[in-house]
Short mmCIF file of C-alpha atoms and ligand atoms in Angstrom, two decimals:
data_model
loop_
_atom_site.label_atom_id
_atom_site.label_comp_id
_atom_site.label_asym_id
_atom_site.label_seq_id
_atom_site.Cartn_x
_atom_site.Cartn_y
_atom_site.Cartn_z
CA MET X 78 100.13 31.08 -74.64
CA LEU X 79 101.55 28.99 -71.81
CA SER X 80 105.21 28.16 -71.89
CA ALA X 81 106.13 24.50 -71.48
CA GLU X 82 107.26 25.15 -67.91
CA CYS X 83 103.74 26.26 -66.94
CA TYR X 84 102.04 22.99 -67.75
CA TYR X 85 100.94 21.24 -64.59
CA PHE X 86 100.56 17.48 -64.43
CA PRO X 87 98.93 16.56 -61.13
CA VAL X 88 100.65 13.56 -59.55
CA PRO X 89 98.55 11.50 -57.12
CA THR X 90 99.91 12.32 -53.67
CA LYS X 91 98.45 9.26 -52.03
CA LYS X 92 99.40 5.68 -52.85
CA ARG X 93 96.34 3.78 -54.01
CA ILE X 94 95.80 0.41 -52.36
CA ALA X 95 93.29 -2.20 -53.55
CA VAL X 96 92.07 -4.22 -50.56
CA VAL X 97 90.65 -7.75 -50.81
CA PRO X 98 89.80 -8.96 -47.27
CA GLY X 99 88.54 -12.26 -48.76
CA ASP X 100 87.21 -15.00 -46.49
CA GLY X 101 87.29 -16.26 -42.92
CA ILE X 102 89.77 -14.50 -40.66
CA GLY X 103 90.87 -12.36 -43.63
CA LYS X 104 87.70 -10.33 -43.07
CA GLU X 105 88.68 -9.80 -39.43
CA VAL X 106 92.39 -9.09 -39.63
CA VAL X 107 92.34 -6.82 -42.69
CA PRO X 108 90.10 -3.99 -41.33
CA ASN X 109 92.20 -4.04 -38.17
CA ALA X 110 95.44 -3.80 -40.12
CA LEU X 111 94.02 -0.88 -42.11
CA GLU X 112 93.25 0.93 -38.84
CA VAL X 113 96.90 0.58 -37.86
CA VAL X 114 98.02 1.96 -41.24
CA ARG X 115 95.65 4.94 -40.83
CA ALA X 116 97.10 5.57 -37.37
CA SER X 117 100.57 5.76 -38.93
CA GLY X 118 99.48 8.74 -41.03
CA ALA X 119 100.72 7.05 -44.24
CA ALA X 120 99.58 8.87 -47.37
CA VAL X 121 97.50 6.02 -48.77
CA GLU X 122 93.91 5.52 -49.85
CA PHE X 123 92.08 2.23 -49.76
CA THR X 124 89.51 0.80 -52.15
CA THR X 125 87.93 -2.41 -50.90
CA PHE X 126 86.76 -5.22 -53.20
CA ASP X 127 84.30 -7.90 -52.09
CA TRP X 128 85.98 -10.76 -53.99
CA GLY X 129 85.67 -13.97 -52.03
CA ALA X 130 83.32 -16.85 -51.19
CA ASP X 131 80.24 -14.71 -50.36
CA ARG X 132 80.37 -12.94 -53.70
CA TYR X 133 81.06 -16.19 -55.56
CA LEU X 134 78.13 -17.94 -53.89
CA ALA X 135 75.86 -14.95 -54.53
CA ASP X 136 76.51 -14.35 -58.23
CA GLY X 137 79.23 -16.76 -59.42
CA THR X 138 81.88 -14.04 -59.74
CA THR X 139 85.43 -14.89 -58.76
CA VAL X 140 87.23 -11.97 -60.41
CA PRO X 141 85.16 -9.55 -62.51
CA ALA X 142 86.07 -9.15 -66.19
CA ASP X 143 88.95 -6.67 -66.45
CA GLY X 144 89.76 -7.30 -62.74
CA PHE X 145 93.50 -7.95 -63.09
CA PRO X 146 94.22 -5.23 -65.70
CA MET X 147 92.23 -2.82 -63.51
CA LEU X 148 94.37 -3.64 -60.47
CA ALA X 149 97.57 -3.18 -62.46
CA ARG X 150 96.36 0.08 -64.00
CA ASP X 151 94.62 1.84 -61.12
CA PHE X 152 96.53 0.78 -58.01
CA ASP X 153 100.02 0.98 -56.54
CA ALA X 154 99.64 -2.18 -54.45
CA ILE X 155 97.13 -4.85 -53.45
CA PHE X 156 96.50 -5.94 -49.87
CA VAL X 157 94.84 -9.35 -49.48
CA GLY X 158 93.53 -11.03 -46.30
CA ALA X 159 92.94 -14.72 -46.99
CA LEU X 160 90.86 -16.81 -49.36
CA GLY X 161 89.26 -20.20 -48.81
CA ASP X 162 85.86 -21.25 -47.53
CA PRO X 163 84.42 -24.70 -46.73
CA ARG X 164 81.20 -23.73 -48.55
CA VAL X 165 83.23 -23.80 -51.78
CA PRO X 166 84.91 -27.23 -51.53
CA SER X 167 86.77 -26.81 -54.84
CA ASN X 168 88.13 -23.43 -53.62
CA ILE X 169 87.79 -22.34 -57.22
CA HIS X 170 87.29 -18.70 -56.20
CA ALA X 171 90.45 -18.72 -54.07
CA LYS X 172 92.49 -20.24 -56.90
CA GLU X 173 91.19 -17.78 -59.47
CA ILE X 174 91.79 -14.76 -57.26
CA LEU X 175 95.14 -15.66 -55.65
CA LEU X 176 96.76 -17.73 -58.39
CA GLY X 177 95.22 -15.31 -60.91
CA MET X 178 97.07 -12.40 -59.28
CA ARG X 179 100.32 -14.35 -59.12
CA PHE X 180 100.21 -15.72 -62.66
CA LYS X 181 98.27 -13.10 -64.65
CA MET X 182 100.01 -10.15 -63.00
CA ASP X 183 103.27 -12.11 -63.15
CA LEU X 184 104.16 -11.53 -59.47
CA TYR X 185 107.12 -13.83 -59.71
CA ALA X 186 108.89 -13.23 -56.41
CA ASN X 187 107.32 -14.36 -53.17
CA VAL X 188 109.26 -12.64 -50.42
CA ARG X 189 109.01 -13.98 -46.87
CA PRO X 190 110.93 -12.12 -44.18
CA VAL X 191 111.51 -14.46 -41.24
CA ARG X 192 112.26 -12.43 -38.16
CA LEU X 193 111.84 -13.47 -34.56
CA LEU X 194 110.51 -10.50 -32.58
CA ASP X 195 110.95 -11.99 -29.14
CA ALA X 196 112.52 -15.17 -27.73
CA SER X 197 109.20 -16.12 -26.09
CA LEU X 198 107.62 -16.71 -29.52
CA CYS X 199 110.15 -19.28 -30.71
CA PRO X 200 109.74 -23.02 -30.13
CA LEU X 201 113.54 -23.50 -30.26
CA LYS X 202 115.40 -23.69 -26.95
CA ASN X 203 117.44 -20.55 -26.16
CA ALA X 204 116.83 -18.89 -29.56
CA SER X 205 117.05 -15.11 -29.51
CA PRO X 206 115.90 -12.52 -32.10
CA ASP X 207 119.52 -12.33 -33.31
CA ASP X 208 119.38 -16.00 -34.25
CA ILE X 209 116.37 -15.79 -36.54
CA ASN X 210 116.51 -13.02 -39.10
CA PHE X 211 116.52 -14.23 -42.69
CA THR X 212 114.44 -13.96 -45.86
CA VAL X 213 113.11 -16.62 -48.19
CA VAL X 214 112.67 -15.65 -51.84
CA ARG X 215 110.37 -18.21 -53.45
CA GLU X 216 109.76 -18.52 -57.18
CA ASN X 217 106.05 -17.87 -57.56
CA THR X 218 104.98 -18.56 -61.13
CA GLU X 219 106.47 -21.88 -62.26
CA GLY X 220 107.34 -25.34 -60.94
CA VAL X 221 104.64 -27.87 -60.20
CA TYR X 222 102.09 -25.08 -59.71
CA MET X 223 101.51 -24.82 -63.47
CA ASP X 224 99.14 -27.78 -63.25
CA MET X 225 100.69 -29.74 -66.10
CA GLY X 226 100.51 -33.50 -66.15
CA GLY X 227 97.96 -36.21 -66.59
CA ASN X 228 96.66 -39.64 -65.83
CA PHE X 229 96.81 -42.76 -67.92
CA LYS X 230 94.48 -45.72 -67.25
CA PHE X 231 92.77 -43.53 -64.64
CA GLY X 232 91.11 -45.41 -61.77
CA THR X 233 92.55 -48.80 -62.75
CA PRO X 234 95.25 -50.82 -60.96
CA ASP X 235 97.58 -49.84 -63.80
CA GLU X 236 97.06 -46.11 -63.37
CA VAL X 237 99.98 -43.80 -64.11
CA ALA X 238 100.06 -40.16 -62.98
CA THR X 239 102.56 -37.51 -64.02
CA GLN X 240 103.09 -34.00 -62.65
CA GLU X 241 105.44 -31.73 -64.53
CA ASP X 242 107.89 -29.39 -62.81
CA ILE X 243 108.34 -26.44 -65.16
CA ASN X 244 111.57 -24.42 -64.91
CA THR X 245 112.24 -21.85 -67.62
CA ARG X 246 115.61 -20.23 -68.10
CA LYS X 247 113.89 -16.82 -67.93
CA GLY X 248 111.96 -17.70 -64.77
CA VAL X 249 114.97 -19.16 -62.97
CA GLU X 250 117.23 -16.29 -63.93
CA ARG X 251 114.88 -13.53 -62.84
CA ILE X 252 114.15 -15.04 -59.41
CA ILE X 253 117.83 -15.63 -58.72
CA ARG X 254 118.66 -12.09 -59.83
CA PHE X 255 115.82 -10.79 -57.64
CA ALA X 256 117.34 -12.56 -54.61
CA PHE X 257 120.74 -10.96 -55.23
CA GLU X 258 119.20 -7.52 -55.81
CA TYR X 259 117.18 -7.97 -52.61
CA ALA X 260 120.35 -8.87 -50.70
CA ARG X 261 122.17 -5.85 -52.09
CA ALA X 262 119.31 -3.44 -51.39
CA ASN X 263 118.85 -4.70 -47.83
CA GLY X 264 122.46 -4.90 -46.73
CA ARG X 265 122.44 -8.71 -46.65
CA GLU X 266 125.71 -10.58 -47.04
CA LYS X 267 124.82 -14.05 -48.31
CA VAL X 268 122.51 -15.66 -50.84
CA MET X 269 121.93 -19.39 -50.56
CA MET X 270 120.25 -21.35 -53.31
CA SER X 271 118.40 -24.41 -52.14
CA GLY X 272 116.97 -27.28 -54.15
CA LYS X 273 117.37 -30.95 -54.82
CA SER X 274 119.64 -31.06 -57.84
CA ASN X 275 121.02 -34.45 -56.81
CA VAL X 276 117.62 -35.95 -57.65
CA MET X 277 115.95 -33.40 -59.92
CA THR X 278 119.00 -33.31 -62.13
CA TYR X 279 117.68 -31.45 -65.18
CA ALA X 280 115.82 -28.66 -63.40
CA GLY X 281 118.37 -28.54 -60.59
CA GLY X 282 121.19 -28.37 -63.12
CA LEU X 283 119.59 -25.32 -64.74
CA TRP X 284 119.24 -23.61 -61.35
CA GLN X 285 122.87 -24.41 -60.48
CA ARG X 286 124.25 -23.04 -63.76
CA VAL X 287 122.16 -19.87 -63.64
CA PHE X 288 122.99 -19.26 -59.97
CA LYS X 289 126.73 -19.37 -60.71
CA GLU X 290 126.33 -17.04 -63.69
CA VAL X 291 124.16 -14.43 -61.95
CA ALA X 292 126.37 -14.50 -58.83
CA LYS X 293 129.25 -13.06 -60.91
CA GLU X 294 127.31 -9.76 -61.17
CA PHE X 295 127.20 -9.49 -57.36
CA SER X 296 130.78 -10.07 -56.31
CA GLU X 297 130.27 -8.47 -52.87
CA ILE X 298 127.66 -11.09 -51.94
CA GLN X 299 128.73 -14.53 -50.67
CA THR X 300 127.04 -17.53 -52.24
CA GLN X 301 126.16 -20.92 -50.93
CA HIS X 302 124.17 -23.97 -52.01
CA MET X 303 122.34 -26.39 -49.78
CA TYR X 304 120.02 -29.30 -50.54
CA VAL X 305 116.60 -28.54 -49.21
CA ASP X 306 116.53 -31.44 -46.75
CA ALA X 307 119.81 -30.23 -45.24
CA LEU X 308 118.39 -26.71 -45.14
CA CYS X 309 115.42 -27.89 -43.03
CA LEU X 310 117.91 -29.27 -40.52
CA GLN X 311 119.91 -26.06 -40.63
CA MET X 312 116.81 -23.91 -40.06
CA VAL X 313 116.27 -25.69 -36.76
CA ARG X 314 119.89 -26.34 -35.70
CA GLU X 315 121.60 -23.15 -36.79
CA PRO X 316 119.15 -20.56 -38.14
CA ARG X 317 121.64 -17.78 -37.35
CA SER X 318 123.74 -18.88 -40.36
CA LEU X 319 120.91 -18.05 -42.80
CA ASP X 320 120.57 -14.77 -44.66
CA VAL X 321 118.76 -14.75 -48.05
CA ILE X 322 117.51 -18.08 -49.40
CA VAL X 323 116.29 -18.48 -52.98
CA THR X 324 114.37 -21.58 -53.99
CA ASN X 325 111.66 -22.93 -56.27
CA ASN X 326 107.91 -22.72 -55.81
CA MET X 327 107.33 -26.07 -54.09
CA PHE X 328 110.33 -26.05 -51.76
CA GLY X 329 109.56 -22.43 -50.93
CA ASP X 330 106.05 -23.38 -49.93
CA ILE X 331 107.33 -26.04 -47.55
CA ILE X 332 110.25 -24.23 -45.93
CA THR X 333 108.24 -21.04 -45.32
CA ASP X 334 105.81 -22.95 -43.09
CA LEU X 335 108.76 -24.23 -41.08
CA ALA X 336 110.07 -20.66 -41.03
CA ALA X 337 106.70 -19.38 -39.77
CA ALA X 338 106.94 -21.80 -36.85
CA LEU X 339 110.35 -20.35 -35.94
CA GLN X 340 108.90 -16.85 -35.71
CA GLY X 341 105.87 -17.74 -33.61
CA GLY X 342 103.40 -19.42 -35.96
CA LEU X 343 101.25 -18.58 -38.96
CA GLY X 344 99.68 -15.62 -37.16
CA MET X 345 103.00 -13.74 -37.12
CA ALA X 346 104.18 -14.15 -40.71
CA ALA X 347 104.09 -11.57 -43.53
CA SER X 348 104.67 -11.91 -47.26
CA GLY X 349 104.85 -9.98 -50.51
CA ASN X 350 104.26 -11.19 -54.07
CA ILE X 351 106.39 -8.87 -56.11
CA HIS X 352 107.23 -7.95 -59.67
CA PRO X 353 109.60 -4.98 -59.43
CA GLY X 354 108.12 -1.90 -61.05
CA ARG X 355 104.62 -3.33 -61.23
CA THR X 356 101.60 -3.37 -58.91
CA SER X 357 102.51 -6.02 -56.34
CA MET X 358 100.42 -7.93 -53.82
CA PHE X 359 100.91 -8.33 -50.08
CA GLU X 360 99.22 -10.98 -47.90
CA PRO X 361 99.73 -12.54 -44.49
CA VAL X 362 101.03 -16.10 -44.74
CA HIS X 363 98.09 -17.70 -42.93
CA GLY X 364 94.98 -18.92 -44.70
CA SER X 365 91.34 -18.17 -43.94
CA ALA X 366 91.37 -20.48 -40.87
CA PRO X 367 87.61 -21.19 -40.98
CA LEU X 368 87.74 -22.98 -37.61
CA ILE X 369 88.60 -19.79 -35.74
CA ALA X 370 86.87 -17.25 -38.01
CA GLY X 371 84.28 -14.85 -36.59
CA LYS X 372 85.41 -15.33 -32.98
CA ASN X 373 87.69 -12.30 -32.58
CA ILE X 374 90.61 -14.57 -31.72
CA ALA X 375 92.70 -14.48 -34.93
CA ASN X 376 96.13 -12.94 -34.53
CA PRO X 377 96.22 -9.66 -36.54
CA MET X 378 100.01 -9.24 -36.28
CA GLY X 379 100.80 -11.13 -39.52
CA SER X 380 98.52 -8.84 -41.49
CA ILE X 381 99.76 -5.73 -39.65
CA LEU X 382 103.38 -6.67 -40.43
CA THR X 383 102.32 -7.38 -44.02
CA ALA X 384 100.84 -3.88 -44.24
CA ALA X 385 104.16 -2.48 -42.96
CA MET X 386 106.02 -4.49 -45.60
CA MET X 387 103.72 -3.03 -48.28
CA LEU X 388 104.32 0.53 -47.04
CA ALA X 389 108.09 0.00 -47.12
CA HIS X 390 107.80 -1.36 -50.66
CA LEU X 391 105.89 1.80 -51.64
CA GLY X 392 108.65 3.97 -50.19
CA LEU X 393 106.78 4.86 -46.98
CA LYS X 394 109.63 3.59 -44.83
CA ALA X 395 109.13 5.79 -41.77
CA GLU X 396 105.50 4.70 -41.40
CA ALA X 397 106.48 1.06 -41.92
CA GLN X 398 109.14 1.40 -39.23
CA LYS X 399 106.65 2.94 -36.78
CA ILE X 400 104.26 0.02 -37.28
CA GLU X 401 106.99 -2.61 -36.87
CA SER X 402 108.21 -1.00 -33.64
CA ALA X 403 104.67 -0.89 -32.27
CA VAL X 404 104.19 -4.61 -33.02
CA LEU X 405 107.49 -5.29 -31.26
CA ASP X 406 106.26 -3.29 -28.23
CA ALA X 407 103.00 -5.27 -28.25
CA VAL X 408 104.94 -8.53 -28.18
CA ARG X 409 107.22 -7.34 -25.38
CA GLU X 410 104.28 -6.09 -23.33
CA LEU X 411 102.22 -9.23 -24.00
CA LYS X 412 99.47 -7.28 -25.79
CA MET X 413 98.85 -10.28 -28.02
CA THR X 414 96.24 -12.86 -28.97
CA VAL X 415 96.05 -16.29 -27.35
CA ASP X 416 97.84 -18.22 -30.12
CA VAL X 417 101.09 -16.48 -29.14
CA GLY X 418 100.56 -16.44 -25.39
CA GLY X 419 98.54 -13.25 -24.91
CA SER X 420 94.96 -12.77 -23.77
CA LEU X 421 93.62 -10.05 -26.10
CA GLY X 422 91.09 -10.41 -28.89
CA THR X 423 91.87 -9.54 -32.53
CA ARG X 424 90.35 -6.05 -32.26
CA GLU X 425 91.89 -5.23 -28.89
CA CYS X 426 95.36 -6.31 -29.99
CA ALA X 427 95.17 -4.26 -33.20
CA GLN X 428 93.74 -1.27 -31.33
CA TRP X 429 96.61 -1.34 -28.85
CA ILE X 430 99.08 -1.36 -31.74
CA ALA X 431 97.21 1.45 -33.55
CA GLU X 432 97.30 3.60 -30.41
CA ARG X 433 101.02 2.94 -29.97
CA VAL X 434 101.62 3.86 -33.61
CA ALA X 435 99.64 7.09 -33.24
CA LYS X 436 101.65 8.23 -30.18
P1 ATP O 144 93.31 -22.32 -45.75
O1 ATP O 144 92.75 -23.54 -46.41
O2 ATP O 144 92.63 -21.06 -46.16
O3 ATP O 144 94.80 -22.23 -45.85
P2 ATP O 144 93.49 -23.49 -43.13
O4 ATP O 144 92.66 -23.40 -41.88
O5 ATP O 144 93.69 -24.81 -43.73
O6 ATP O 144 92.92 -22.44 -44.19
P3 ATP O 144 95.34 -21.69 -42.11
O7 ATP O 144 94.33 -20.66 -42.26
O8 ATP O 144 96.67 -21.31 -42.61
O9 ATP O 144 94.95 -22.98 -42.82
O10 ATP O 144 95.41 -22.03 -40.57
C1 ATP O 144 95.71 -23.29 -40.00
C2 ATP O 144 95.55 -23.14 -38.49
O11 ATP O 144 96.57 -22.25 -37.99
C3 ATP O 144 94.24 -22.48 -38.10
O12 ATP O 144 93.19 -23.40 -37.95
C4 ATP O 144 94.60 -21.79 -36.80
O13 ATP O 144 94.54 -22.69 -35.73
C5 ATP O 144 96.04 -21.37 -37.01
N1 ATP O 144 96.11 -19.97 -37.49
C6 ATP O 144 96.32 -19.56 -38.75
N2 ATP O 144 96.31 -18.23 -38.82
C7 ATP O 144 96.10 -17.78 -37.59
C8 ATP O 144 95.98 -16.48 -37.00
N3 ATP O 144 96.09 -15.36 -37.73
N4 ATP O 144 95.73 -16.41 -35.69
C9 ATP O 144 95.64 -17.50 -34.93
N5 ATP O 144 95.75 -18.75 -35.41
C10 ATP O 144 95.97 -18.90 -36.72
#
């Protein structure tokens, strides 16, 4: 008979990644980003899913039955390209896939690192990489995105429309705690909460109270509050003062586009949709950009940096670091696509980065 010590439980050695390239430029940038990850030697295996407009138009499927539980059960992370296609004007497939992942898998923290790789990418005068290096933590499952509201006397001159902004104590507390934990884990010094509590008094009041309470558990981290309009000004006038910013779903959506502009545009920005301890999803910030799709001109750097962020999240920090340094080299050596001042195509840019990573 075997003693207990002899039992052998095989542990998967490779991290399992579900890949959803999606639509438009997602289908171009994702395979290129995967090539870069392969070049890094990261112990990962990819399984690609054809969810997106083509599949929806072919057989009406947005997400197959059991899709979300399957992702949570069988994969360590999900890597998404972009979703959205003019042939599906309602974008129902994009909503069901992307919002489905966020809501049904409860990926409550949208994390957006905002880092300027090179001064040449920034539209601000005299801004250097030291000036722009902060992270936005956006609440991802509540707020006005819950689609609650209604119309009264629809279509008449007396019409009334309401849109509810949902803020639960649990939801507010966990995103604020996430921001502090993130700051602590990443050696950040400050957490700023941003909102509009002078106008949205009930929801803003809840955020203010919870922020003060949670902050007590993180005495080494400085705290700050700024109204979101003032924050927009600050992001342009004095971005160096920013560190970790936590905010609600709607304000997060708006300020992260401004943040993307500071780092060189939508083509450069990475994001993660995270629930600690669960299968989380990583996607570049840009959409499917149908106008430039299929032309080999989309910037692959946002998706490559997103892949690096995913590897770091999975504990593959050395590989993530190699990829980030290679992207930095590409920027410095102008091995970039035209949107950021280079002359390479999507494939050529990603190939250059993959070769640099493999060196
Ligand atoms: P969606 O509805 O899916 O969000 P969209 O075209 O409205 O698509 P984005 O995809 O975010 O919005 O892109 C807006 C514009 O930004 C694009 O038309 C394109 O000019 C530019 N853009 C976005 N991503 C990239 C990229 N990776 N490379 C180059 N340009 C990009």
